[in-house]
PDB file of C-alpha atoms in Angstrom:
ATOM      1  CA  MET A  82      59.018 -74.355 -24.929  1.00 56.00           C
ATOM      2  CA  CYS A  83      61.597 -74.812 -27.283  1.00 57.00           C
ATOM      3  CA  PHE A  84      63.527 -77.719 -28.546  1.00 52.00           C
ATOM      4  CA  GLU A  85      66.863 -78.730 -30.194  1.00 53.00           C
ATOM      5  CA  LYS A  86      67.409 -80.750 -32.886  1.00 47.00           C
ATOM      6  CA  LYS A  87      70.960 -82.185 -32.253  1.00 43.00           C
ATOM      7  CA  GLN A  88      71.818 -83.333 -35.844  1.00 36.00           C
ATOM      8  CA  THR A  89      71.019 -79.801 -37.314  1.00 34.00           C
ATOM      9  CA  LYS A  90      71.538 -77.283 -34.101  1.00 35.00           C
ATOM     10  CA  ASN A  91      68.476 -75.639 -34.743  1.00 35.00           C
ATOM     11  CA  LYS A  92      66.535 -74.083 -32.376  1.00 36.00           C
ATOM     12  CA  GLN A  93      62.651 -74.117 -32.391  1.00 34.00           C
ATOM     13  CA  ASN A  94      59.709 -72.994 -30.176  1.00 34.00           C
ATOM     14  CA  SER A  95      56.463 -73.908 -29.390  1.00 34.00           C
ATOM     15  CA  CYS A  96      53.865 -74.987 -27.316  1.00 40.00           C
ATOM     16  CA  PRO A  97      52.270 -78.072 -27.132  1.00 51.00           C
ATOM     17  CA  GLU A  98      53.904 -79.963 -24.405  1.00 58.00           C
ATOM     18  CA  ILE A  99      53.965 -83.910 -25.587  1.00 57.00           C
ATOM     19  CA  THR A 100      53.888 -82.867 -29.168  1.00 60.00           C
ATOM     20  CA  ASN A 101      57.261 -80.545 -28.308  1.00 63.00           C
ATOM     21  CA  TYR A 102      58.875 -83.496 -26.543  1.00 60.00           C
ATOM     22  CA  MET A 103      57.901 -86.013 -29.590  1.00 57.00           C
ATOM     23  CA  LEU A 104      59.457 -83.784 -32.021  1.00 58.00           C
ATOM     24  CA  ALA A 105      62.674 -83.093 -29.936  1.00 62.00           C
ATOM     25  CA  CYS A 106      63.195 -86.574 -28.660  1.00 62.00           C
ATOM     26  CA  GLN A 107      62.674 -88.612 -31.829  1.00 58.00           C
ATOM     27  CA  PRO A 108      66.052 -89.955 -33.198  1.00 54.00           C
ATOM     28  CA  PRO A 109      66.708 -89.514 -37.170  1.00 54.00           C
ATOM     29  CA  LEU A 110      64.137 -91.372 -39.289  1.00 48.00           C
ATOM     30  CA  ASN A 111      63.697 -94.605 -41.289  1.00 52.00           C
ATOM     31  CA  ARG A 112      60.539 -95.701 -42.620  1.00 56.00           C
ATOM     32  CA  THR A 113      59.670 -97.949 -39.164  1.00 56.00           C
ATOM     33  CA  ARG A 114      60.213 -94.819 -37.093  1.00 55.00           C
ATOM     34  CA  ARG A 115      58.248 -92.578 -39.895  1.00 58.00           C
ATOM     35  CA  ARG A 116      55.258 -94.940 -38.612  1.00 62.00           C
ATOM     36  CA  ARG A 117      55.997 -95.233 -35.035  1.00 61.00           C
ATOM     37  CA  ARG A 118      55.929 -91.196 -34.946  1.00 61.00           C
ATOM     38  CA  ARG A 119      52.454 -91.068 -37.065  1.00 64.00           C
ATOM     39  CA  THR A 120      51.180 -93.144 -34.371  1.00 72.00           C
ATOM     40  CA  ILE A 121      52.545 -91.208 -31.719  1.00 73.00           C
ATOM     41  CA  CYS A 122      51.033 -88.234 -33.187  1.00 79.00           C
ATOM     42  CA  GLU A 123      47.943 -89.896 -33.438  1.00 84.00           C
ATOM     43  CA  HIS A 124      47.922 -90.869 -29.863  1.00 83.00           C
ATOM     44  CA  CYS A 125      48.685 -87.145 -29.386  1.00 86.00           C
ATOM     45  CA  LYS A 126      45.359 -86.164 -31.180  1.00 88.00           C
ATOM     46  CA  GLU A 127      43.419 -88.540 -29.878  1.00 91.00           C
ATOM     47  CA  PHE A 128      44.162 -87.411 -26.198  1.00 92.00           C
ATOM     48  CA  THR A 129      43.720 -83.886 -26.836  1.00 92.00           C
ATOM     49  CA  TYR A 130      40.550 -84.472 -28.082  1.00 94.00           C
ATOM     50  CA  ARG A 131      39.450 -86.424 -25.313  1.00 95.00           C
ATOM     51  CA  PHE A 132      40.610 -83.784 -22.683  1.00 96.00           C
ATOM     52  CA  ALA A 133      38.623 -81.124 -24.360  1.00 96.00           C
ATOM     53  CA  SER A 134      35.915 -83.046 -24.525  1.00 96.00           C
ATOM     54  CA  ASN A 135      36.336 -83.546 -21.204  1.00 96.00           C
ATOM     55  CA  VAL A 136      36.810 -80.311 -20.105  1.00 96.00           C
ATOM     56  CA  ARG A 137      33.869 -79.130 -22.222  1.00 96.00           C
ATOM     57  CA  SER A 138      31.294 -81.434 -20.956  1.00 96.00           C
ATOM     58  CA  GLN A 139      31.691 -79.808 -17.348  1.00 96.00           C
ATOM     59  CA  ARG A 140      29.282 -77.391 -16.312  1.00 94.00           C
ATOM     60  CA  PHE A 141      31.775 -74.686 -15.829  1.00 95.00           C
ATOM     61  CA  GLY A 142      34.805 -76.233 -18.055  1.00 95.00           C
ATOM     62  CA  ALA A 143      37.973 -76.635 -15.976  1.00 96.00           C
ATOM     63  CA  VAL A 144      36.922 -74.639 -12.916  1.00 96.00           C
ATOM     64  CA  THR A 145      33.784 -76.804 -11.842  1.00 96.00           C
ATOM     65  CA  PRO A 146      34.043 -78.164  -8.740  1.00 96.00           C
ATOM     66  CA  GLY A 147      35.032 -81.597  -8.301  1.00 95.00           C
ATOM     67  CA  TYR A 148      36.989 -81.672 -11.906  1.00 97.00           C
ATOM     68  CA  ASP A 149      40.368 -82.616 -11.712  1.00 97.00           C
ATOM     69  CA  PHE A 150      42.250 -80.678 -14.612  1.00 97.00           C
ATOM     70  CA  MET A 151      45.739 -81.783 -13.894  1.00 97.00           C
ATOM     71  CA  LEU A 152      44.890 -84.982 -12.953  1.00 97.00           C
ATOM     72  CA  GLU A 153      43.736 -85.807 -16.216  1.00 96.00           C
ATOM     73  CA  LEU A 154      46.640 -83.888 -17.886  1.00 95.00           C
ATOM     74  CA  ARG A 155      48.968 -86.227 -16.107  1.00 96.00           C
ATOM     75  CA  GLU A 156      47.353 -89.277 -16.823  1.00 95.00           C
ATOM     76  CA  GLY A 157      47.517 -88.280 -20.436  1.00 93.00           C
ATOM     77  CA  ILE A 158      50.987 -87.342 -20.550  1.00 92.00           C
ATOM     78  CA  GLU A 159      52.137 -90.373 -18.824  1.00 93.00           C
ATOM     79  CA  GLU A 160      49.661 -92.586 -21.188  1.00 90.00           C
ATOM     80  CA  ILE A 161      52.124 -91.134 -23.943  1.00 88.00           C
ATOM     81  CA  LEU A 162      55.932 -90.606 -22.593  1.00 89.00           C
ATOM     82  CA  PRO A 163      57.687 -94.170 -22.868  1.00 87.00           C
ATOM     83  CA  PRO A 164      59.859 -94.899 -20.055  1.00 91.00           C
ATOM     84  CA  ASN A 165      62.989 -93.555 -20.939  1.00 92.00           C
ATOM     85  CA  ALA A 166      61.749 -89.760 -21.715  1.00 90.00           C
ATOM     86  CA  HIS A 167      63.445 -87.814 -19.174  1.00 93.00           C
ATOM     87  CA  GLN A 168      67.122 -89.363 -21.161  1.00 93.00           C
ATOM     88  CA  LEU A 169      65.569 -88.316 -24.434  1.00 90.00           C
ATOM     89  CA  ALA A 170      64.618 -85.229 -23.717  1.00 91.00           C
ATOM     90  CA  ASN A 171      67.481 -83.948 -21.673  1.00 93.00           C
ATOM     91  CA  GLU A 172      69.356 -81.271 -22.824  1.00 90.00           C
ATOM     92  CA  ARG A 173      66.926 -81.193 -26.162  1.00 89.00           C
ATOM     93  CA  LEU A 174      63.856 -80.068 -24.853  1.00 90.00           C
ATOM     94  CA  HIS A 175      63.949 -76.783 -23.071  1.00 91.00           C
ATOM     95  CA  VAL A 176      60.818 -75.618 -21.134  1.00 93.00           C
ATOM     96  CA  SER A 177      59.743 -72.537 -19.708  1.00 93.00           C
ATOM     97  CA  ILE A 178      58.522 -72.250 -16.363  1.00 96.00           C
ATOM     98  CA  THR A 179      57.605 -69.688 -13.380  1.00 97.00           C
ATOM     99  CA  HIS A 180      58.664 -69.287  -9.676  1.00 98.00           C
ATOM    100  CA  SER A 181      55.098 -69.560  -7.937  1.00 97.00           C
ATOM    101  CA  LYS A 182      56.277 -66.862  -5.411  1.00 97.00           C
ATOM    102  CA  THR A 183      59.155 -64.895  -6.875  1.00 97.00           C
ATOM    103  CA  ARG A 184      57.193 -64.683 -10.533  1.00 95.00           C
ATOM    104  CA  LYS A 185      61.161 -65.325 -11.939  1.00 96.00           C
ATOM    105  CA  ASN A 186      61.336 -67.469 -14.894  1.00 96.00           C
ATOM    106  CA  CYS A 187      63.200 -70.639 -15.280  1.00 96.00           C
ATOM    107  CA  MET A 188      64.051 -72.901 -18.442  1.00 95.00           C
ATOM    108  CA  VAL A 189      64.463 -76.407 -17.509  1.00 95.00           C
ATOM    109  CA  SER A 190      66.552 -78.445 -19.989  1.00 94.00           C
ATOM    110  CA  SER A 191      67.701 -81.307 -17.585  1.00 95.00           C
ATOM    111  CA  PHE A 192      65.711 -84.108 -16.540  1.00 96.00           C
ATOM    112  CA  THR A 193      67.250 -86.718 -13.860  1.00 96.00           C
ATOM    113  CA  SER A 194      64.232 -88.758 -14.102  1.00 97.00           C
ATOM    114  CA  ARG A 195      60.752 -89.511 -15.982  1.00 96.00           C
ATOM    115  CA  GLU A 196      58.772 -87.752 -12.962  1.00 97.00           C
ATOM    116  CA  ASP A 197      60.829 -84.824 -12.934  1.00 97.00           C
ATOM    117  CA  LEU A 198      60.260 -84.011 -16.818  1.00 96.00           C
ATOM    118  CA  ILE A 199      56.482 -84.826 -15.920  1.00 96.00           C
ATOM    119  CA  LYS A 200      56.326 -82.315 -13.544  1.00 97.00           C
ATOM    120  CA  VAL A 201      58.036 -79.957 -15.405  1.00 96.00           C
ATOM    121  CA  LEU A 202      55.761 -80.610 -18.446  1.00 95.00           C
ATOM    122  CA  LEU A 203      52.638 -80.002 -16.004  1.00 96.00           C
ATOM    123  CA  ALA A 204      54.493 -76.943 -14.294  1.00 96.00           C
ATOM    124  CA  SER A 205      54.381 -75.363 -17.821  1.00 94.00           C
ATOM    125  CA  CYS A 206      50.514 -75.993 -18.013  1.00 94.00           C
ATOM    126  CA  PHE A 207      49.680 -74.869 -14.474  1.00 96.00           C
ATOM    127  CA  VAL A 208      47.670 -71.839 -14.867  1.00 96.00           C
ATOM    128  CA  PRO A 209      46.232 -70.779 -11.367  1.00 96.00           C
ATOM    129  CA  VAL A 210      42.502 -71.126 -10.765  1.00 96.00           C
ATOM    130  CA  TYR A 211      41.882 -72.311 -14.354  1.00 96.00           C
ATOM    131  CA  ALA A 212      43.778 -75.240 -13.404  1.00 96.00           C
ATOM    132  CA  GLY A 213      43.564 -75.552  -9.725  1.00 95.00           C
ATOM    133  CA  MET A 214      44.687 -73.770  -6.317  1.00 95.00           C
ATOM    134  CA  LYS A 215      48.135 -75.764  -6.088  1.00 96.00           C
ATOM    135  CA  PRO A 216      51.037 -74.726  -8.305  1.00 97.00           C
ATOM    136  CA  VAL A 217      53.241 -78.193  -9.551  1.00 98.00           C
ATOM    137  CA  GLU A 218      55.823 -78.751  -7.134  1.00 97.00           C
ATOM    138  CA  PHE A 219      59.419 -79.424  -8.296  1.00 97.00           C
ATOM    139  CA  GLN A 220      62.465 -79.944  -6.585  1.00 95.00           C
ATOM    140  CA  GLY A 221      61.220 -78.570  -3.881  1.00 96.00           C
ATOM    141  CA  GLN A 222      59.820 -75.520  -5.034  1.00 97.00           C
ATOM    142  CA  LYS A 223      56.341 -74.467  -6.525  1.00 98.00           C
ATOM    143  CA  TRP A 224      55.988 -73.494 -10.392  1.00 98.00           C
ATOM    144  CA  ILE A 225      53.304 -71.809 -12.955  1.00 97.00           C
ATOM    145  CA  ASP A 226      53.042 -71.722 -16.486  1.00 95.00           C
ATOM    146  CA  GLY A 227      55.970 -69.926 -18.194  1.00 94.00           C
ATOM    147  CA  GLY A 228      53.553 -68.070 -20.104  1.00 91.00           C
ATOM    148  CA  PHE A 229      53.591 -65.568 -17.267  1.00 94.00           C
ATOM    149  CA  THR A 230      56.884 -64.731 -17.759  1.00 94.00           C
ATOM    150  CA  ASP A 231      58.200 -65.908 -20.794  1.00 92.00           C
ATOM    151  CA  SER A 232      55.940 -67.088 -23.706  1.00 87.00           C
ATOM    152  CA  LEU A 233      58.219 -67.084 -26.289  1.00 88.00           C
ATOM    153  CA  PRO A 234      61.638 -68.031 -24.635  1.00 88.00           C
ATOM    154  CA  ILE A 235      64.443 -67.363 -27.688  1.00 88.00           C
ATOM    155  CA  LEU A 236      67.622 -69.809 -27.376  1.00 87.00           C
ATOM    156  CA  PRO A 237      70.951 -68.011 -27.137  1.00 86.00           C
ATOM    157  CA  VAL A 238      72.730 -70.178 -30.187  1.00 84.00           C
ATOM    158  CA  GLY A 239      71.147 -70.445 -33.494  1.00 85.00           C
ATOM    159  CA  ARG A 240      67.634 -69.599 -34.812  1.00 87.00           C
ATOM    160  CA  THR A 241      64.366 -70.175 -32.393  1.00 88.00           C
ATOM    161  CA  ILE A 242      61.256 -70.701 -34.824  1.00 89.00           C
ATOM    162  CA  THR A 243      58.576 -68.995 -32.812  1.00 91.00           C
ATOM    163  CA  VAL A 244      55.320 -70.120 -33.190  1.00 91.00           C
ATOM    164  CA  SER A 245      52.134 -68.801 -31.444  1.00 92.00           C
ATOM    165  CA  PRO A 246      47.870 -69.718 -31.305  1.00 92.00           C
ATOM    166  CA  PHE A 247      47.339 -65.918 -31.777  1.00 93.00           C
ATOM    167  CA  SER A 248      47.798 -63.669 -34.629  1.00 94.00           C
ATOM    168  CA  GLY A 249      51.134 -61.566 -34.480  1.00 93.00           C
ATOM    169  CA  PRO A 250      54.859 -61.328 -35.757  1.00 93.00           C
ATOM    170  CA  GLN A 251      55.700 -64.704 -35.239  1.00 93.00           C
ATOM    171  CA  ASP A 252      57.344 -66.878 -37.559  1.00 94.00           C
ATOM    172  CA  ILE A 253      54.330 -69.713 -37.176  1.00 95.00           C
ATOM    173  CA  SER A 254      50.926 -68.017 -36.632  1.00 94.00           C
ATOM    174  CA  PRO A 255      47.465 -67.244 -37.820  1.00 94.00           C
ATOM    175  CA  ALA A 256      47.187 -64.574 -40.241  1.00 92.00           C
ATOM    176  CA  HIS A 257      45.997 -61.342 -38.903  1.00 91.00           C
ATOM    177  CA  LYS A 258      43.078 -60.591 -41.221  1.00 87.00           C
ATOM    178  CA  GLY A 259      41.512 -57.460 -39.601  1.00 81.00           C
ATOM    179  CA  ILE A 260      42.722 -53.882 -39.769  1.00 82.00           C
ATOM    180  CA  SER A 261      43.971 -53.368 -36.655  1.00 79.00           C
ATOM    181  CA  LYS A 262      47.813 -52.631 -36.324  1.00 83.00           C
ATOM    182  CA  LEU A 263      47.433 -52.348 -32.284  1.00 91.00           C
ATOM    183  CA  HIS A 264      49.606 -54.717 -30.567  1.00 91.00           C
ATOM    184  CA  LEU A 265      49.851 -56.088 -27.065  1.00 90.00           C
ATOM    185  CA  ARG A 266      53.129 -57.199 -25.438  1.00 87.00           C
ATOM    186  CA  LEU A 267      52.530 -60.285 -22.802  1.00 82.00           C
ATOM    187  CA  ALA A 268      55.508 -62.071 -21.443  1.00 80.00           C
ATOM    188  CA  ASN A 269      57.629 -61.340 -24.275  1.00 83.00           C
ATOM    189  CA  MET A 270      55.075 -62.159 -26.681  1.00 89.00           C
ATOM    190  CA  SER A 271      53.761 -59.837 -29.071  1.00 91.00           C
ATOM    191  CA  VAL A 272      50.291 -60.316 -30.448  1.00 93.00           C
ATOM    192  CA  VAL A 273      47.895 -58.011 -32.237  1.00 94.00           C
ATOM    193  CA  PHE A 274      44.886 -56.590 -30.405  1.00 94.00           C
ATOM    194  CA  SER A 275      41.670 -58.096 -32.338  1.00 93.00           C
ATOM    195  CA  LYS A 276      38.248 -59.533 -32.035  1.00 93.00           C
ATOM    196  CA  ASP A 277      39.891 -62.758 -33.862  1.00 93.00           C
ATOM    197  CA  ASN A 278      42.607 -63.026 -31.008  1.00 93.00           C
ATOM    198  CA  ILE A 279      40.302 -62.799 -28.105  1.00 94.00           C
ATOM    199  CA  ILE A 280      37.972 -65.571 -29.668  1.00 95.00           C
ATOM    200  CA  ARG A 281      41.021 -67.443 -29.526  1.00 94.00           C
ATOM    201  CA  LEU A 282      41.763 -67.032 -26.022  1.00 93.00           C
ATOM    202  CA  ASN A 283      38.177 -68.089 -25.155  1.00 94.00           C
ATOM    203  CA  GLN A 284      38.975 -71.072 -27.055  1.00 94.00           C
ATOM    204  CA  ALA A 285      42.015 -72.068 -25.099  1.00 91.00           C
ATOM    205  CA  LEU A 286      40.145 -71.729 -21.993  1.00 92.00           C
ATOM    206  CA  PHE A 287      36.856 -73.092 -23.202  1.00 94.00           C
ATOM    207  CA  PRO A 288      37.499 -75.906 -25.772  1.00 95.00           C
ATOM    208  CA  PRO A 289      35.180 -75.541 -29.132  1.00 95.00           C
ATOM    209  CA  SER A 290      33.341 -79.011 -30.505  1.00 95.00           C
ATOM    210  CA  LEU A 291      35.467 -81.673 -32.047  1.00 95.00           C
ATOM    211  CA  PRO A 292      35.079 -80.481 -35.906  1.00 96.00           C
ATOM    212  CA  ARG A 293      36.427 -76.937 -34.838  1.00 96.00           C
ATOM    213  CA  LEU A 294      39.369 -78.268 -33.134  1.00 94.00           C
ATOM    214  CA  LYS A 295      39.969 -80.172 -36.265  1.00 94.00           C
ATOM    215  CA  ALA A 296      39.845 -77.202 -38.393  1.00 95.00           C
ATOM    216  CA  LEU A 297      42.201 -75.137 -35.910  1.00 94.00           C
ATOM    217  CA  GLU A 298      44.591 -78.531 -36.367  1.00 92.00           C
ATOM    218  CA  GLN A 299      44.353 -77.952 -39.906  1.00 94.00           C
ATOM    219  CA  GLN A 300      44.540 -74.063 -39.976  1.00 95.00           C
ATOM    220  CA  GLY A 301      48.110 -74.672 -37.972  1.00 93.00           C
ATOM    221  CA  TYR A 302      49.336 -77.382 -40.387  1.00 93.00           C
ATOM    222  CA  GLN A 303      48.728 -75.049 -43.169  1.00 96.00           C
ATOM    223  CA  ASP A 304      50.733 -71.803 -41.503  1.00 95.00           C
ATOM    224  CA  ALA A 305      53.642 -74.387 -41.004  1.00 93.00           C
ATOM    225  CA  VAL A 306      53.651 -75.281 -44.389  1.00 95.00           C
ATOM    226  CA  TYR A 307      53.199 -71.829 -45.522  1.00 95.00           C
ATOM    227  CA  PHE A 308      56.243 -70.356 -43.318  1.00 95.00           C
ATOM    228  CA  LEU A 309      58.545 -73.707 -44.505  1.00 94.00           C
ATOM    229  CA  LYS A 310      57.929 -73.126 -48.083  1.00 95.00           C
ATOM    230  CA  LYS A 311      58.803 -68.971 -47.551  1.00 94.00           C
ATOM    231  CA  GLU A 312      62.038 -70.149 -45.905  1.00 93.00           C
ATOM    232  CA  ARG A 313      62.627 -72.728 -48.506  1.00 91.00           C
ATOM    233  CA  TRP A 314      62.713 -75.332 -46.288  1.00 90.00           C
ATOM    234  CA  MET A 315      60.117 -77.516 -48.064  1.00 87.00           C
ATOM    235  CA  GLN A 316      59.035 -77.397 -51.863  1.00 80.00           C
TER     236      GLN A 316
END
C-alpha cells in the first residue's frame, strides 16, 4: 500500500491499512488537528491490540471454526473511518490487491464510495484460508491480498519509501543481526532468510502477547526515526 502526500509530492509505502489511510488523508496539521491525529492513532492502536487479543484467544487462532476474522476487521475499519473517508483517500491512497482467479496485481487509488474503500482495504488483508474461504468482492470481481503479487509497490513518480516488518533492504525495517546473507525475493519484496524473520512471520499469523506487541510498536518507531535521521529529514 502506498500513499501520496499532495503537498510534497513524496510517495511512501507501508502496510497497516487503517494507519496508512490516516497518514494519507489528513490535511496539514495545526494544533487541533495534531490532537485529533493523536486520538485517531490511539484508536487504531487500541483496535489493533483488541483484534490481536481476540485472535490469540481463539483455540486455533484466526482459522478457528466459527471465528469470523474478516467481520471483526471490517467492524474495526468502519468504526475508525469517517463518513467522507473515500473522498479524502481518492487518488492519495494506493492499495495493492490481487485478482483471485488470474493472480494479476491491481493498484487501486480511486474510490467512489466509503464502501468501495472499505472493500479494497479488506481485500488487501485477505489471505485465503487464514482469513476465510471467500475472497472479497469489489466491482464484481473477487480479490485477495496484494502481497501475493506485489508486496512493495513502487509508484512511478517521486520516491517511494519502503517499509517492511521483515529484515531486508527496505528503507524502514528491523535491523538484521545475524550472519546470514541469503536473501529471498517474495512478490517483489526481498527479505533476509533468518530465524528472526521466521519468528516475525509466526507473530504476524499468531499475534504475541500485549507486552510483546507494544515492544514491536516501539521497535518500529525507532526504525522509522533512524531512517528519518539518516536521510536528514529529522534532527
